[in-house]
Amino acid sequence: MHGAATGTPGATRVARSAGLILGWACLMAAAPLDSVLAATEPGASPPDVLVDFDIPAQPLEAALNEYGAVTRLPALYPSDLPMGLYSASVQGRYSPHDALRQLLQGTGVVVEKLGDADGGVYRLRRATPSPSTAGTGLSVSAGSARVTGYLSRLHASVMQALCRDARTAPGDYEAMFRVAVDARGRAAQASLVGSSGDAQRDAVLLATLRQVRTSSPPPASANVPYLFTLRPAAPGTPLPCGAPVLGAP
């Protein structure tokens, strides 16, 4: 949600270890994402439609949860991003994008839009990343301990699947993808939203994601597709898969 659209991450390749960002629910639950999130969560507010907001100034995480409950639009942000920050109030009729920008005033957090499709995916980040927060791994915001526990298991399952094959092991590429798990704990959907920059790796990545299994099915409140972003980590950060990376099966 920067003021301008930026397109999906893809072609940039960085020879560093990678973290995995997971976006969740009110704000962050991604519903069917065909190319660049062609649709958001059911009931999501179109980006150009004015919506009534009545969000008081409060801790930023609580304000983001309120915003997400109103708009049902997906966004990504590191779980530690809201810590210690206080939102501005948003009262009146705004587009979802303008409301989010208003909410973030004075926080030092900026918003950028990923992709050109209606709704898009919004990503929040600090205007100037600090060394202490750069390159963090799992990014998730959840409304309950039960959902948080499921997301942690899903994250671990995705990372385990990626680390089984040297071609998909995080470390030298960026990618954005979505995964949905069915009632049996198996990946029911896996689709690439942002290319890794290598068509062959993209194909292997999709095949790998379709093999994701979790130890238990998602709770009803978490039974939606989730949007993941693989990104480079800060220099000196340990490789997420360890070393050496497991070879291809």
Coordinates of C-alpha atoms in Angstrom, one line a residue:
M1 CA 0.0 0.0 0.0
H2 CA 2.6 2.5 -0.8
G3 CA 0.7 5.1 -2.7
A4 CA 1.6 3.4 -6.0
A5 CA 1.1 -0.1 -7.3
T6 CA 4.3 -2.0 -7.6
G7 CA 3.5 -5.4 -9.2
T8 CA 4.2 -8.8 -7.7
P9 CA 7.7 -9.7 -6.5
G10 CA 9.3 -12.1 -8.9
A11 CA 12.4 -11.6 -11.0
T12 CA 14.8 -10.3 -8.3
R13 CA 17.2 -13.0 -7.2
V14 CA 19.3 -12.5 -4.0
A15 CA 21.9 -14.9 -2.8
R16 CA 20.9 -14.7 0.8
S17 CA 18.8 -16.9 3.1
A18 CA 15.1 -16.4 3.0
G19 CA 12.3 -16.0 5.4
L20 CA 8.6 -16.8 4.9
I21 CA 5.9 -14.3 5.4
L22 CA 2.4 -15.6 6.0
G23 CA -0.6 -13.3 5.7
W24 CA -3.8 -14.1 7.6
A25 CA -7.4 -13.4 7.9
C26 CA -9.4 -10.2 8.5
L27 CA -6.7 -8.2 6.9
M28 CA -4.8 -11.1 5.6
A29 CA -6.9 -14.0 4.4
A30 CA -6.4 -14.3 0.7
A31 CA -9.4 -15.9 -1.1
P32 CA -9.1 -17.1 -4.7
L33 CA -6.0 -15.5 -6.2
D34 CA -5.8 -16.4 -9.8
S35 CA -3.1 -14.2 -11.3
V36 CA -2.5 -11.4 -8.8
L37 CA -5.4 -11.9 -6.4
A38 CA -8.3 -11.6 -8.8
A39 CA -10.7 -11.9 -5.9
T40 CA -10.3 -11.2 -2.2
E41 CA -12.1 -12.7 0.7
P42 CA -15.9 -13.0 0.2
G43 CA -17.5 -9.8 1.2
A44 CA -14.4 -7.7 0.6
S45 CA -14.9 -4.1 -0.1
P46 CA -13.9 -3.0 -3.7
P47 CA -10.9 -0.7 -3.6
D48 CA -12.7 2.3 -5.1
V49 CA -15.9 2.1 -3.1
L50 CA -16.4 4.4 -0.1
V51 CA -16.9 2.6 3.2
D52 CA -18.0 3.9 6.6
F53 CA -15.2 3.7 9.1
D54 CA -15.3 4.5 12.9
I55 CA -11.9 3.3 14.1
P56 CA -10.6 5.2 17.1
A57 CA -6.9 5.9 17.7
Q58 CA -5.5 2.9 19.5
P59 CA -2.6 0.4 19.5
L60 CA -1.9 -0.3 15.8
E61 CA -2.5 -4.0 15.9
A62 CA -6.0 -3.5 17.3
A63 CA -6.7 -0.8 14.7
L64 CA -5.5 -3.1 11.9
N65 CA -7.8 -5.8 13.1
E66 CA -10.8 -3.4 13.1
Y67 CA -9.8 -2.3 9.6
G68 CA -9.7 -5.8 8.4
A69 CA -13.0 -6.7 9.9
V70 CA -14.6 -3.8 8.0
T71 CA -13.0 -4.2 4.6
R72 CA -12.1 -8.0 4.5
L73 CA -9.1 -7.0 2.3
P74 CA -5.8 -9.0 2.4
A75 CA -2.6 -7.5 3.5
L76 CA 0.8 -8.7 4.6
Y77 CA 3.0 -7.4 7.4
P78 CA 5.6 -8.7 9.8
S79 CA 4.1 -9.8 13.1
D80 CA 6.4 -7.4 15.0
L81 CA 5.6 -4.4 12.8
P82 CA 2.7 -3.0 15.0
M83 CA 4.6 -3.4 18.3
G84 CA 4.7 -0.1 20.2
L85 CA 2.9 1.8 17.5
Y86 CA -0.4 3.8 17.9
S87 CA -2.8 4.4 15.0
A88 CA -4.5 7.6 13.9
S89 CA -8.3 7.6 14.1
V90 CA -10.3 6.9 10.9
Q91 CA -13.9 8.3 11.1
G92 CA -16.0 8.9 8.0
R93 CA -16.4 7.6 4.5
Y94 CA -13.2 6.5 2.7
S95 CA -12.0 4.1 0.1
P96 CA -10.2 1.1 1.8
H97 CA -6.9 2.4 0.5
D98 CA -7.3 5.9 1.8
A99 CA -8.6 4.7 5.1
L100 CA -5.5 2.5 5.6
R101 CA -3.2 5.4 4.8
Q102 CA -5.1 7.6 7.3
L103 CA -4.9 4.8 9.9
L104 CA -1.1 4.7 9.5
Q105 CA -0.5 8.4 9.7
G106 CA 2.3 9.2 12.2
T107 CA 3.3 5.5 12.6
G108 CA 6.2 5.5 10.2
V109 CA 4.6 2.6 8.4
V110 CA 3.9 2.8 4.7
V111 CA 1.7 0.7 2.4
E112 CA 2.4 -0.7 -1.0
K113 CA 0.0 -2.5 -3.3
L114 CA 1.2 -5.7 -4.9
G115 CA -0.3 -6.4 -8.3
D116 CA -2.8 -4.6 -10.6
A117 CA -5.9 -6.7 -10.1
D118 CA -8.9 -5.4 -8.4
G119 CA -8.4 -5.5 -4.7
G120 CA -4.8 -6.5 -5.0
V121 CA -2.6 -7.4 -2.0
Y122 CA -1.4 -4.8 0.3
R123 CA 1.9 -5.0 2.1
L124 CA 2.8 -2.8 5.1
R125 CA 6.4 -2.0 6.0
R126 CA 8.4 0.5 8.0
A127 CA 9.5 3.5 5.9
T128 CA 13.1 2.7 6.9
P129 CA 13.6 -0.9 7.9
S130 CA 15.5 -1.3 11.1
P131 CA 18.4 -3.9 11.4
S132 CA 16.5 -5.6 14.2
T133 CA 13.4 -6.3 12.1
A134 CA 14.9 -6.9 8.6
G135 CA 14.8 -10.5 7.5
T136 CA 12.4 -11.8 10.0
G137 CA 10.7 -15.1 9.1
L138 CA 7.1 -15.9 9.8
S139 CA 4.7 -12.9 9.7
V140 CA 1.3 -13.6 10.9
S141 CA -1.5 -11.9 12.8
A142 CA -4.3 -14.1 14.2
G143 CA -7.4 -13.5 16.3
S144 CA -7.1 -16.4 18.6
A145 CA -4.5 -18.8 20.1
R146 CA -6.2 -21.7 18.2
V147 CA -5.8 -20.0 14.8
T148 CA -2.3 -18.9 15.7
G149 CA -1.4 -22.5 16.5
Y150 CA -2.8 -23.7 13.2
L151 CA -0.9 -21.1 11.2
S152 CA 2.4 -22.0 13.0
R153 CA 1.8 -25.6 11.9
L154 CA 1.0 -24.6 8.4
H155 CA 4.1 -22.5 8.2
A156 CA 6.2 -25.3 9.4
S157 CA 4.7 -27.7 6.9
V158 CA 5.3 -25.4 4.0
M159 CA 8.9 -24.8 5.1
Q160 CA 9.5 -28.5 5.5
A161 CA 8.2 -29.2 2.0
L162 CA 10.3 -26.5 0.5
C163 CA 13.4 -27.6 2.3
R164 CA 13.1 -31.2 1.0
D165 CA 14.3 -30.2 -2.5
A166 CA 17.4 -28.1 -3.2
R167 CA 15.5 -26.5 -6.1
T168 CA 12.9 -25.0 -3.9
A169 CA 14.9 -24.5 -0.7
P170 CA 14.6 -20.8 0.3
G171 CA 17.8 -18.9 0.0
D172 CA 18.3 -17.3 -3.4
Y173 CA 14.9 -16.3 -4.7
E174 CA 11.6 -14.4 -4.0
A175 CA 8.2 -15.8 -4.7
M176 CA 4.6 -15.3 -3.6
F177 CA 2.1 -18.1 -3.5
R178 CA -1.1 -19.2 -1.9
V179 CA -2.0 -22.5 -0.2
A180 CA -5.3 -23.8 1.1
V181 CA -5.6 -27.0 3.2
D182 CA -8.7 -29.2 3.2
A183 CA -10.4 -31.0 6.1
R184 CA -7.9 -33.9 5.9
G185 CA -4.9 -31.5 6.4
R186 CA -3.9 -31.8 2.7
A187 CA -3.1 -29.0 0.3
A188 CA -6.4 -28.6 -1.7
Q189 CA -5.1 -25.5 -3.6
A190 CA -1.6 -24.3 -4.4
S191 CA -1.0 -21.5 -6.9
L192 CA 1.8 -19.1 -7.7
V193 CA 0.9 -15.4 -7.4
G194 CA 4.4 -14.0 -7.9
S195 CA 7.0 -15.8 -10.0
S196 CA 10.4 -16.8 -8.6
G197 CA 12.0 -15.6 -11.8
D198 CA 12.7 -19.1 -13.0
A199 CA 10.0 -21.0 -14.9
Q200 CA 11.5 -24.4 -14.1
R201 CA 11.7 -23.6 -10.4
D202 CA 8.1 -22.2 -10.5
A203 CA 6.9 -25.6 -11.8
V204 CA 8.8 -27.5 -9.1
L205 CA 7.6 -25.0 -6.5
L206 CA 4.0 -25.6 -7.4
A207 CA 4.4 -29.4 -7.4
T208 CA 6.1 -29.2 -4.0
L209 CA 3.4 -27.0 -2.5
R210 CA 0.7 -29.4 -3.7
Q211 CA 2.3 -32.1 -1.4
V212 CA 2.0 -30.0 1.7
R213 CA 0.4 -31.8 4.7
T214 CA -0.5 -30.5 8.1
S215 CA -0.8 -32.6 11.3
S216 CA -4.4 -31.5 11.7
P217 CA -7.1 -29.8 9.6
P218 CA -7.6 -26.0 9.9
P219 CA -10.2 -24.8 12.5
A220 CA -13.3 -23.4 10.9
S221 CA -12.2 -19.8 11.5
A222 CA -8.9 -20.5 9.6
N223 CA -10.3 -22.5 6.7
V224 CA -9.3 -20.1 3.9
P225 CA -6.4 -19.9 1.4
Y226 CA -3.3 -18.2 2.9
L227 CA -0.9 -16.0 1.0
F228 CA 2.8 -16.6 1.6
T229 CA 5.8 -14.5 0.5
L230 CA 9.3 -15.9 0.4
R231 CA 11.9 -13.2 0.7
P232 CA 15.6 -12.8 1.3
A233 CA 16.7 -12.5 5.0
A234 CA 19.2 -10.1 6.4
P235 CA 22.9 -10.7 5.9
G236 CA 24.3 -13.2 8.4
T237 CA 20.9 -14.8 9.1
P238 CA 21.1 -18.6 9.3
L239 CA 19.7 -20.5 6.3
P240 CA 16.1 -21.5 7.1
C241 CA 16.7 -25.0 5.9
G242 CA 20.0 -25.4 7.6
A243 CA 23.2 -26.4 5.8
P244 CA 23.6 -28.4 3.7
V245 CA 20.2 -28.1 2.0
L246 CA 18.5 -31.5 1.5
G247 CA 18.9 -32.8 -2.0
A248 CA 16.1 -33.4 -4.5
P249 CA 14.3 -36.7 -3.9

